[in-house]
CSV table of N, CA, C and O in Angstrom, one decimal:
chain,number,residue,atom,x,y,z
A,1,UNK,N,-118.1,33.4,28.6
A,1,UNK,CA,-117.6,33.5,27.2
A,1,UNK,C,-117.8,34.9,26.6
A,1,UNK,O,-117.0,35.3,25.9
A,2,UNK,N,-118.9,35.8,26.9
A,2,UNK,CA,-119.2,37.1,25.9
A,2,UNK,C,-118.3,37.7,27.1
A,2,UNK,O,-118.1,38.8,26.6
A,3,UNK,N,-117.7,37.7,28.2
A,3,UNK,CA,-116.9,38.3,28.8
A,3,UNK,C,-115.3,38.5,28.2
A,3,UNK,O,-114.6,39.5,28.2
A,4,UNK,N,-115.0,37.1,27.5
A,4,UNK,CA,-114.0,36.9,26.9
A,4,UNK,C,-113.8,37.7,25.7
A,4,UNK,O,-112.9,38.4,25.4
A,5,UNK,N,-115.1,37.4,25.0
A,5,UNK,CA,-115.4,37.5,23.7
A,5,UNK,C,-115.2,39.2,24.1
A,5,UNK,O,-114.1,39.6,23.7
A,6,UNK,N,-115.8,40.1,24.7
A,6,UNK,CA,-115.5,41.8,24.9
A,6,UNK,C,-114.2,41.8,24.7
A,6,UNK,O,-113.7,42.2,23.6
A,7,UNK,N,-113.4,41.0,26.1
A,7,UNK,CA,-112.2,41.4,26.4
A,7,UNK,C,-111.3,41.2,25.4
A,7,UNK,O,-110.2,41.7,25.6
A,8,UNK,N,-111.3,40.6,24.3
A,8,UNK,CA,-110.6,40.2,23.1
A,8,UNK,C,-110.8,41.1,22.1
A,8,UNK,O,-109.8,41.3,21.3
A,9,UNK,N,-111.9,41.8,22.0
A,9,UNK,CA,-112.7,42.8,21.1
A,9,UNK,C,-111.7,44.5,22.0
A,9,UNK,O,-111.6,45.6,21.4
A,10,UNK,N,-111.3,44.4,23.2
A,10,UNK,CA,-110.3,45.5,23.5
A,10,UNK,C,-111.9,46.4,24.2
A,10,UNK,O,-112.2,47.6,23.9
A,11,UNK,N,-112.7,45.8,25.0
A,11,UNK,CA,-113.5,46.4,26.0
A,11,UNK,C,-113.0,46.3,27.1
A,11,UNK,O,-112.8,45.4,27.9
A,12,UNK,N,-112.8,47.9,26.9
A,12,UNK,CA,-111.9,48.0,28.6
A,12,UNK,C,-112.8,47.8,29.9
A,12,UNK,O,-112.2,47.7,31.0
A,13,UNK,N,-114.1,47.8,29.8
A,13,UNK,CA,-115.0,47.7,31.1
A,13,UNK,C,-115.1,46.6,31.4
A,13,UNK,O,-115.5,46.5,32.6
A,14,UNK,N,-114.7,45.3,30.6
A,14,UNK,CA,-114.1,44.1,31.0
A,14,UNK,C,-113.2,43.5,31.8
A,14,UNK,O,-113.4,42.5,32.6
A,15,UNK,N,-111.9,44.5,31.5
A,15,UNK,CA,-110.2,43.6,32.0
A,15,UNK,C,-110.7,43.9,33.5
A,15,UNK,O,-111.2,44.8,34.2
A,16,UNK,N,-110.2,42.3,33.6
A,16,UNK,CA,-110.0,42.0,35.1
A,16,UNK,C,-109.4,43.0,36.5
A,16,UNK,O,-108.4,43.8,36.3
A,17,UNK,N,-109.9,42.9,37.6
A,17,UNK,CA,-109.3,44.3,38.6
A,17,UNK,C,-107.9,44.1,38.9
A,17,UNK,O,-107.4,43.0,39.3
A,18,UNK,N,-107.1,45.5,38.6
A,18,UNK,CA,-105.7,45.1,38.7
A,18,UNK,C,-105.0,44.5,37.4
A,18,UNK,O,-103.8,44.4,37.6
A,19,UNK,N,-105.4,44.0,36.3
A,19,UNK,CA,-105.5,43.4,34.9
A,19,UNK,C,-104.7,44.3,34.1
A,19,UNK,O,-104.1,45.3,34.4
A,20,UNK,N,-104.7,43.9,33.1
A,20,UNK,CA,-103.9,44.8,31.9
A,20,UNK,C,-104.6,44.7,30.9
A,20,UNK,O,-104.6,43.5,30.5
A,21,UNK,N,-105.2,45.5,30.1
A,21,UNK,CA,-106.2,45.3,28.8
A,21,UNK,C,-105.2,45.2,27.8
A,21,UNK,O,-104.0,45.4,28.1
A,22,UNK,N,-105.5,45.0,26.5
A,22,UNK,CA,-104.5,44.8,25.0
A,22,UNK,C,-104.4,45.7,25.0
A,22,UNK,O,-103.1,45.9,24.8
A,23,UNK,N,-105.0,46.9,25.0
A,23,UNK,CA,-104.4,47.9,24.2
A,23,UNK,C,-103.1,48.7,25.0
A,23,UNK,O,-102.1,49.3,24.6
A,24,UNK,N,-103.6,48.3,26.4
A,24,UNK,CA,-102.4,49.1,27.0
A,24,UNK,C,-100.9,48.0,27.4
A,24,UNK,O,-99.8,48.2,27.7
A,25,UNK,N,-101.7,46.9,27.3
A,25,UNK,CA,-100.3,45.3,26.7
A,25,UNK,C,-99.4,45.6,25.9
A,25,UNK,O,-98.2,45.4,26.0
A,26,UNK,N,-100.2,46.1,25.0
A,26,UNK,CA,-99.6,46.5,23.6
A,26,UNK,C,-98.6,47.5,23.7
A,26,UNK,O,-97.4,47.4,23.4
A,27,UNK,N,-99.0,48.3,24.0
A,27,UNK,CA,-98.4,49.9,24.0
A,27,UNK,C,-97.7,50.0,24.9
A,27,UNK,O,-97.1,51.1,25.1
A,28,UNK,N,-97.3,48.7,26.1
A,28,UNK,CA,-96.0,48.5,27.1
A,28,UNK,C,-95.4,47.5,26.2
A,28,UNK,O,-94.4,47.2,26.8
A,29,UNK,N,-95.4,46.7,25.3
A,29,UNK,CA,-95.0,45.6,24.5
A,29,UNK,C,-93.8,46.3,23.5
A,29,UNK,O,-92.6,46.3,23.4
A,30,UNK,N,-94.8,47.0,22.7
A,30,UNK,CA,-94.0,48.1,21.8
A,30,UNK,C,-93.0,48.6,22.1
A,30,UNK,O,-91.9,48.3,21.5
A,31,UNK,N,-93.1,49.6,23.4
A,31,UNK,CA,-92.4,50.6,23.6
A,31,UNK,C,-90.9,49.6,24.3
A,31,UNK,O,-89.9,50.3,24.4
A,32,UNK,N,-90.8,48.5,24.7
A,32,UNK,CA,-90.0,48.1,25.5
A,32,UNK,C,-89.3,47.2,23.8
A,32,UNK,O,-88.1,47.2,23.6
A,33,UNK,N,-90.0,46.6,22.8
A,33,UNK,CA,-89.7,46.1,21.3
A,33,UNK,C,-88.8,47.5,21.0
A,33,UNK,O,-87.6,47.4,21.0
A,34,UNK,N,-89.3,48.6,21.0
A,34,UNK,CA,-88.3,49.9,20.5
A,34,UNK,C,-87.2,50.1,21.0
A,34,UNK,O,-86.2,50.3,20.2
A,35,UNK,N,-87.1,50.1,22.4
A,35,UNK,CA,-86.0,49.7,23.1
A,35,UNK,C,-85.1,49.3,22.9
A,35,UNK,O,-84.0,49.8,23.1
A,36,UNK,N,-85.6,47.6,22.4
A,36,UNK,CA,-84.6,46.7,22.4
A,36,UNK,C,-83.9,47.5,20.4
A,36,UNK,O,-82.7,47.7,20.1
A,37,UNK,N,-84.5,47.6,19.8
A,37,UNK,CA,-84.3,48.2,18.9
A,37,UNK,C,-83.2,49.0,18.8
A,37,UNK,O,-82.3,48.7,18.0
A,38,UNK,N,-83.2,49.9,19.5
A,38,UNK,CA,-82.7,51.4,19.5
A,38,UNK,C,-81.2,50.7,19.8
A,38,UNK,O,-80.2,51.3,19.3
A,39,UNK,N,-81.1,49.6,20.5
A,39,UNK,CA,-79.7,49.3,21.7
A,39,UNK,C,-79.0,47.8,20.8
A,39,UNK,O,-78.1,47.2,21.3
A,40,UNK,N,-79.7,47.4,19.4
A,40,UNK,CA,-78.8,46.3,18.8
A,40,UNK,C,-78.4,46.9,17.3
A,40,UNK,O,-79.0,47.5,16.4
A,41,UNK,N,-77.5,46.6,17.5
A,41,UNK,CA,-76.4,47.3,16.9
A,41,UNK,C,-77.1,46.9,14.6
A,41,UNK,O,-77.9,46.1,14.2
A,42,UNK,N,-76.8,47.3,14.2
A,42,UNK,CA,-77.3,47.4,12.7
A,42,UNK,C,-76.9,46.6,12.4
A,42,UNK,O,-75.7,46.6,12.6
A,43,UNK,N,-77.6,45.5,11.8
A,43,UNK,CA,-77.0,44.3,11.2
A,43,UNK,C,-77.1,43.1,12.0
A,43,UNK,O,-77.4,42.0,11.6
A,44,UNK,N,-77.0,43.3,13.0
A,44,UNK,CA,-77.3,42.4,14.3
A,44,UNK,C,-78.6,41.4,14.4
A,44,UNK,O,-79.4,41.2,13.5
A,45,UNK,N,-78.5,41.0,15.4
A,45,UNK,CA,-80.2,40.2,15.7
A,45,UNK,C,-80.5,40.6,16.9
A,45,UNK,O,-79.6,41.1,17.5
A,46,UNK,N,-81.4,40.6,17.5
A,46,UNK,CA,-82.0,40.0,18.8
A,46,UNK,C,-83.3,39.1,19.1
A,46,UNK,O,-84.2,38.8,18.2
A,47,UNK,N,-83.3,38.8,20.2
A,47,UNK,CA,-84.6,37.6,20.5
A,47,UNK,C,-85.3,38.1,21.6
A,47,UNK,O,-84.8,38.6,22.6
A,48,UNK,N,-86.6,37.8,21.2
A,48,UNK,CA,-87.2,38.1,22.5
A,48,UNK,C,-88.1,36.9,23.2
A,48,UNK,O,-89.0,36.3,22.5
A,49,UNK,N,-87.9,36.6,24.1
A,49,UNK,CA,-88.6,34.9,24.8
A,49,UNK,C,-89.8,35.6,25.6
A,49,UNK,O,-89.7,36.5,26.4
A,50,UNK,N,-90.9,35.1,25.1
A,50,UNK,CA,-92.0,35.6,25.0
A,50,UNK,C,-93.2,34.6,25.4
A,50,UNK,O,-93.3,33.4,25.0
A,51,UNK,N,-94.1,35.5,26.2
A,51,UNK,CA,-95.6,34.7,26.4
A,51,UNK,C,-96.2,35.1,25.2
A,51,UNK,O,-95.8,35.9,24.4
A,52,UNK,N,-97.7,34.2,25.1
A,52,UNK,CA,-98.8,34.3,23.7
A,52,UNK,C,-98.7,36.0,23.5
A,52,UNK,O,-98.0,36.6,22.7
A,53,UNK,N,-99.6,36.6,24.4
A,53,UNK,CA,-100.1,38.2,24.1
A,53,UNK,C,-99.1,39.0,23.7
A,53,UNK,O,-99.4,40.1,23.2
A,54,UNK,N,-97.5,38.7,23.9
A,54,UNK,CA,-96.4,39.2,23.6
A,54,UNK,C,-96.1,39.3,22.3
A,54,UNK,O,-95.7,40.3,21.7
A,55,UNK,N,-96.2,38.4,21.9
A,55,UNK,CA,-95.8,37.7,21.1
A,55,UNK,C,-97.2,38.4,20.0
A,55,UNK,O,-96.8,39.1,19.0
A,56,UNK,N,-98.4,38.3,20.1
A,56,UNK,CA,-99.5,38.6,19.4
A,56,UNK,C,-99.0,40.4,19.3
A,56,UNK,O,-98.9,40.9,18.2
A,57,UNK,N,-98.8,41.0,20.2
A,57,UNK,CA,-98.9,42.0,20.1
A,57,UNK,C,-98.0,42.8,19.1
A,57,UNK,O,-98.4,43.7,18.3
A,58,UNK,N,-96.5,42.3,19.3
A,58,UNK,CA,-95.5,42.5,18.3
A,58,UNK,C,-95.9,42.0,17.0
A,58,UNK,O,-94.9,42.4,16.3
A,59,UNK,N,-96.7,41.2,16.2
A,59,UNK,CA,-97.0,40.3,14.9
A,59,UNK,C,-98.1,41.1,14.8
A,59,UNK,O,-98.4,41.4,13.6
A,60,UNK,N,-98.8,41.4,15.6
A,60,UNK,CA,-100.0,42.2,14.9
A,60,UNK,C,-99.4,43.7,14.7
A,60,UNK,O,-99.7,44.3,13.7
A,61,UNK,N,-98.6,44.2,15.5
A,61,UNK,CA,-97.8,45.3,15.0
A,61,UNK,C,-97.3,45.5,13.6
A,61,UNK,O,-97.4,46.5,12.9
A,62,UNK,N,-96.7,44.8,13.6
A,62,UNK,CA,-95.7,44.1,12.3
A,62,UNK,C,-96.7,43.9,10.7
A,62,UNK,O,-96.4,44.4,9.6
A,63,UNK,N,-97.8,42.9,11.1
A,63,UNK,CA,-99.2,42.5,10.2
A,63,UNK,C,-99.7,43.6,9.9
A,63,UNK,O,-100.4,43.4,8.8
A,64,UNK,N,-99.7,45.0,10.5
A,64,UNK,CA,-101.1,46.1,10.7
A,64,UNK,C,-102.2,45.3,10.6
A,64,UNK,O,-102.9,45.2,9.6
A,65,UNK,N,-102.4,44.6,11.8
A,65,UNK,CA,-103.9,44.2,12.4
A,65,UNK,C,-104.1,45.1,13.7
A,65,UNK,O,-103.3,45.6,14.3
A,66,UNK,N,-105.8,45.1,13.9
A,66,UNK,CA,-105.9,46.2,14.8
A,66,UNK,C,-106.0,45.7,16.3
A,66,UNK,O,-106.7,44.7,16.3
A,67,UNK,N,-105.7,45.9,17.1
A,67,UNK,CA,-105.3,45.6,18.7
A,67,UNK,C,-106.5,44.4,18.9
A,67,UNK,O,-106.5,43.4,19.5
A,68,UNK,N,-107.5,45.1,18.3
A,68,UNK,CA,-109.0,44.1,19.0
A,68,UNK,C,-108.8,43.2,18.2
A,68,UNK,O,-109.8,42.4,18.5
A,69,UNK,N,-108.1,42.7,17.2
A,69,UNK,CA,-108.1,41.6,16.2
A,69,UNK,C,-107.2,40.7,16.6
A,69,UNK,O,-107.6,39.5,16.6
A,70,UNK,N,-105.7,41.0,17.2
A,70,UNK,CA,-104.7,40.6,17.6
A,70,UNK,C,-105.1,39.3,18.5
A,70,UNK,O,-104.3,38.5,18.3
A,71,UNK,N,-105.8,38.8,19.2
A,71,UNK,CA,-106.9,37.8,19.6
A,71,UNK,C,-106.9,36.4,18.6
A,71,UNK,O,-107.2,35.3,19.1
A,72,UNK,N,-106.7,36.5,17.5
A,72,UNK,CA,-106.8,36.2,16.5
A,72,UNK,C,-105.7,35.6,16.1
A,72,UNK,O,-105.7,34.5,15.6
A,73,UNK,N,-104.5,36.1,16.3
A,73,UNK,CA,-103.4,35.5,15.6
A,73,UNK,C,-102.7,34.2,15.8
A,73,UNK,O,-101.6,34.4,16.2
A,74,UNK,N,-103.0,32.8,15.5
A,74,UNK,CA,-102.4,32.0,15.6
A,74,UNK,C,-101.3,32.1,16.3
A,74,UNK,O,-100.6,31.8,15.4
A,75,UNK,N,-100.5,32.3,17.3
A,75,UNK,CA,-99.6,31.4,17.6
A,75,UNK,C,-99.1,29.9,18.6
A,75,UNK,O,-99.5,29.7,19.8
A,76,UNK,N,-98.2,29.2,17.6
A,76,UNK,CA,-97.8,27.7,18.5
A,76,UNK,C,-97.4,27.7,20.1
A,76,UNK,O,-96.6,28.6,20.3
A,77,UNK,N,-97.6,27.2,20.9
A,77,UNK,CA,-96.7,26.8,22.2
A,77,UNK,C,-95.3,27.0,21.3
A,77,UNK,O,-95.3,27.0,20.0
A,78,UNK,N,-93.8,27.4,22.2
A,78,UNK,CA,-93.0,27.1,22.1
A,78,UNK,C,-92.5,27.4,20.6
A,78,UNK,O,-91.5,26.8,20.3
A,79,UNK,N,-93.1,28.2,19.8
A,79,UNK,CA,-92.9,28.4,17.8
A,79,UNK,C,-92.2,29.6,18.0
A,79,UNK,O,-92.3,30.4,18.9
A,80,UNK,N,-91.7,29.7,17.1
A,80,UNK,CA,-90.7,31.1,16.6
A,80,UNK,C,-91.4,31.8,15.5
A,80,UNK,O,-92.1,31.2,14.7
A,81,UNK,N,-91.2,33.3,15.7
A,81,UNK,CA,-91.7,34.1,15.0
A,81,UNK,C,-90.3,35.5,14.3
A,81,UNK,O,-89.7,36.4,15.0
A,82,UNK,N,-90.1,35.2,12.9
A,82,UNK,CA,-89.3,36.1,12.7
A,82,UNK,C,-89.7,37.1,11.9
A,82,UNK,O,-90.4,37.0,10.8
A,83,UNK,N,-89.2,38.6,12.7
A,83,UNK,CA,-89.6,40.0,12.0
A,83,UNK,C,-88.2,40.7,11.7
A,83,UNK,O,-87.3,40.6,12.4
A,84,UNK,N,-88.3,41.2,10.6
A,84,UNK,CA,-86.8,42.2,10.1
A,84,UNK,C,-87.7,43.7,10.7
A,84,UNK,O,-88.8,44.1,10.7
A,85,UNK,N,-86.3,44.3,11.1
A,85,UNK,CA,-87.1,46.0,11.3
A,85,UNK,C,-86.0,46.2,9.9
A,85,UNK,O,-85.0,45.5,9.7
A,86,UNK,N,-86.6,47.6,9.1
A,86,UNK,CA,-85.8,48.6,8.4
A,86,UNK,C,-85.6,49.6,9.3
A,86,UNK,O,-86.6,50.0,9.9
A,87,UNK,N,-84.3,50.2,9.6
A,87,UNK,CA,-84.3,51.1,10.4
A,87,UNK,C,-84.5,52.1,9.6
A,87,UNK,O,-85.1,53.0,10.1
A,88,UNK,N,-84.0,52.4,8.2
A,88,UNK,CA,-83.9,53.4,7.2
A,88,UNK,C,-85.8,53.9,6.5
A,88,UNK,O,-86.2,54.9,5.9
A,89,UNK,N,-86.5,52.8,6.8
A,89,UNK,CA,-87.7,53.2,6.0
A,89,UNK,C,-89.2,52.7,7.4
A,89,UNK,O,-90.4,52.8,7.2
A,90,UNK,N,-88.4,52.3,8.5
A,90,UNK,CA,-89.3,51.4,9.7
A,90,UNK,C,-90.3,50.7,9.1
A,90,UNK,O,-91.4,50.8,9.7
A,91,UNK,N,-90.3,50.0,7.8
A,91,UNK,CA,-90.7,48.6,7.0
A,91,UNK,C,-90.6,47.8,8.3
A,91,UNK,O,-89.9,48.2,9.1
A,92,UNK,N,-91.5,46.2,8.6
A,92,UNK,CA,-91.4,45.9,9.3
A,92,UNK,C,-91.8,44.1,8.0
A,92,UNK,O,-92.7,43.8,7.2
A,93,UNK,N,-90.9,43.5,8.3
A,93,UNK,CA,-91.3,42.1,7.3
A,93,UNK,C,-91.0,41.2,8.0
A,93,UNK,O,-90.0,40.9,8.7
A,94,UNK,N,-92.0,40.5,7.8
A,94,UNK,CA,-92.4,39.0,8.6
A,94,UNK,C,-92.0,37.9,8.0
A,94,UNK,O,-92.9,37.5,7.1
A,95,UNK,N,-90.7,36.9,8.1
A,95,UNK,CA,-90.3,36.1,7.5
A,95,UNK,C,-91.2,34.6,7.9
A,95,UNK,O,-91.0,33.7,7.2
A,96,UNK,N,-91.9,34.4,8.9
A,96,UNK,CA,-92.6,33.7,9.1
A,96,UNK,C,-93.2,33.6,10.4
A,96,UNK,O,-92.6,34.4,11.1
A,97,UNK,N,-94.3,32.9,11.1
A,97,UNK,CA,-94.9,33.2,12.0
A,97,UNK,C,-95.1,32.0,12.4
A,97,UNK,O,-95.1,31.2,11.4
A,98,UNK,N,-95.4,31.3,13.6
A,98,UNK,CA,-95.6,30.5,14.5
A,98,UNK,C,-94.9,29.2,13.6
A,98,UNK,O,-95.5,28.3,12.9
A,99,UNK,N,-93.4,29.4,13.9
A,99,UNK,CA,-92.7,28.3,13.2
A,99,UNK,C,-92.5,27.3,14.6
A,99,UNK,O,-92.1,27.5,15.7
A,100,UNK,N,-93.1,26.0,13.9
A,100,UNK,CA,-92.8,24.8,15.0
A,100,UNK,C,-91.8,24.0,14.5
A,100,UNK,O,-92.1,23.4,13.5
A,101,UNK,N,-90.6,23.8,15.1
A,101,UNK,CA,-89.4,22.9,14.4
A,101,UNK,C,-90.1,21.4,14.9
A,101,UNK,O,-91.0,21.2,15.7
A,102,UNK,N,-89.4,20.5,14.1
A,102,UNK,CA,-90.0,18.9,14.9
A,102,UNK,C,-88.4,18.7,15.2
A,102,UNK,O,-87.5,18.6,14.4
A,103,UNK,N,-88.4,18.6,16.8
A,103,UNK,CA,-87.8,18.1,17.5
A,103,UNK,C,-88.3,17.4,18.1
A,103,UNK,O,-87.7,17.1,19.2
A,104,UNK,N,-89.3,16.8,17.8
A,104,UNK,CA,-89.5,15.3,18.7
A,104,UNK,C,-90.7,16.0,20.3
A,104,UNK,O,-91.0,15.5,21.4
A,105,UNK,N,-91.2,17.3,19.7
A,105,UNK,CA,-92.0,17.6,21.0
A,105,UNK,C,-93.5,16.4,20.7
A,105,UNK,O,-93.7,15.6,19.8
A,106,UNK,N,-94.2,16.6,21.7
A,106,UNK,CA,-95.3,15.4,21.8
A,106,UNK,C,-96.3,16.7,21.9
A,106,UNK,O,-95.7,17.6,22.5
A,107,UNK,N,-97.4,16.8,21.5
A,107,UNK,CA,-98.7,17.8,21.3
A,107,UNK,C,-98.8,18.1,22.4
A,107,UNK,O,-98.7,17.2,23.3
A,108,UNK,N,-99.2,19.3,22.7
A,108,UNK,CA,-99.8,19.7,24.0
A,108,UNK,C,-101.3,19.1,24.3
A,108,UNK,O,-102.0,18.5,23.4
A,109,UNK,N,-101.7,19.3,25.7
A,109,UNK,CA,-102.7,19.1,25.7
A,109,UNK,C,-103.7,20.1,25.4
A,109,UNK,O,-104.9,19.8,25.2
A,110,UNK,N,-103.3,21.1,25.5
A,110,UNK,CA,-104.6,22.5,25.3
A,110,UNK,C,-104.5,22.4,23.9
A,110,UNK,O,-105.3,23.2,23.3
A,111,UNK,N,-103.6,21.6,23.1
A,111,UNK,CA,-103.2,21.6,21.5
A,111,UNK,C,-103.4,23.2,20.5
A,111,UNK,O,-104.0,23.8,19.6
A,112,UNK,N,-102.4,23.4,21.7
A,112,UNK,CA,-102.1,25.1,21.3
A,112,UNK,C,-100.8,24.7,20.2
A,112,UNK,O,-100.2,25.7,19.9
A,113,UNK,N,-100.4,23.6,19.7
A,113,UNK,CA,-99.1,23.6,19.0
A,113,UNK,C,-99.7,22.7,17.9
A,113,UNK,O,-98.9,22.4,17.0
């Protein structure tokens, strides 16, 4: 657990061999988020289908929470998370976060939802 507890806190003498620590998750999460940015047209949408840390890392981006906090962020199995970019002022606004629709799903068992 205090191994966990580091590696959540963004102690790099922790991540696993061969591993990916948050901060550098993040900072390949972002940069590939900009990307997709740069290439959808104004006015547009795009989606990104996404694991938990993916998903944390872009919302804590978005939140200004700090990388070692991002650990923290609630999200559902299977929930939608919507962010507006400003391209004109790079405002970043969070219309809602770990949205669970009821379609009839049944609880997980890790009751991550």
């Amino acid at each position: 657990r205090d191994n966990m507890r580091r590696f959540d806190d963004c102690d790099l003498s922790v991540t696993p061999p061969n591993g990916e620590s948050f901060p550098a998750l993040k900072e390949r999460v972002l940069k590939a988020r900009n990307e997709l940015l740069s290439i959808t047209d104004f006015g547009k949408a795009s989606a990104v289908v996404s694991h938990l840390q993916v998903t944390r890392s872009i919302l804590s981006d978005a939140l200004e929470i700090p990388t070692n906090k991002m650990s923290g962020l609630k999200v559902a199995t299977a929930s939608i998370t919507c962010i507006d970019y400003d391209i004109d002022t790079g405002s970043q606004t969070v219309h809602f976060q770990s949205y669970k629709p009821s379609v009839g799903l049944q609880q997980a068992k890790d009751m991550a939802n």
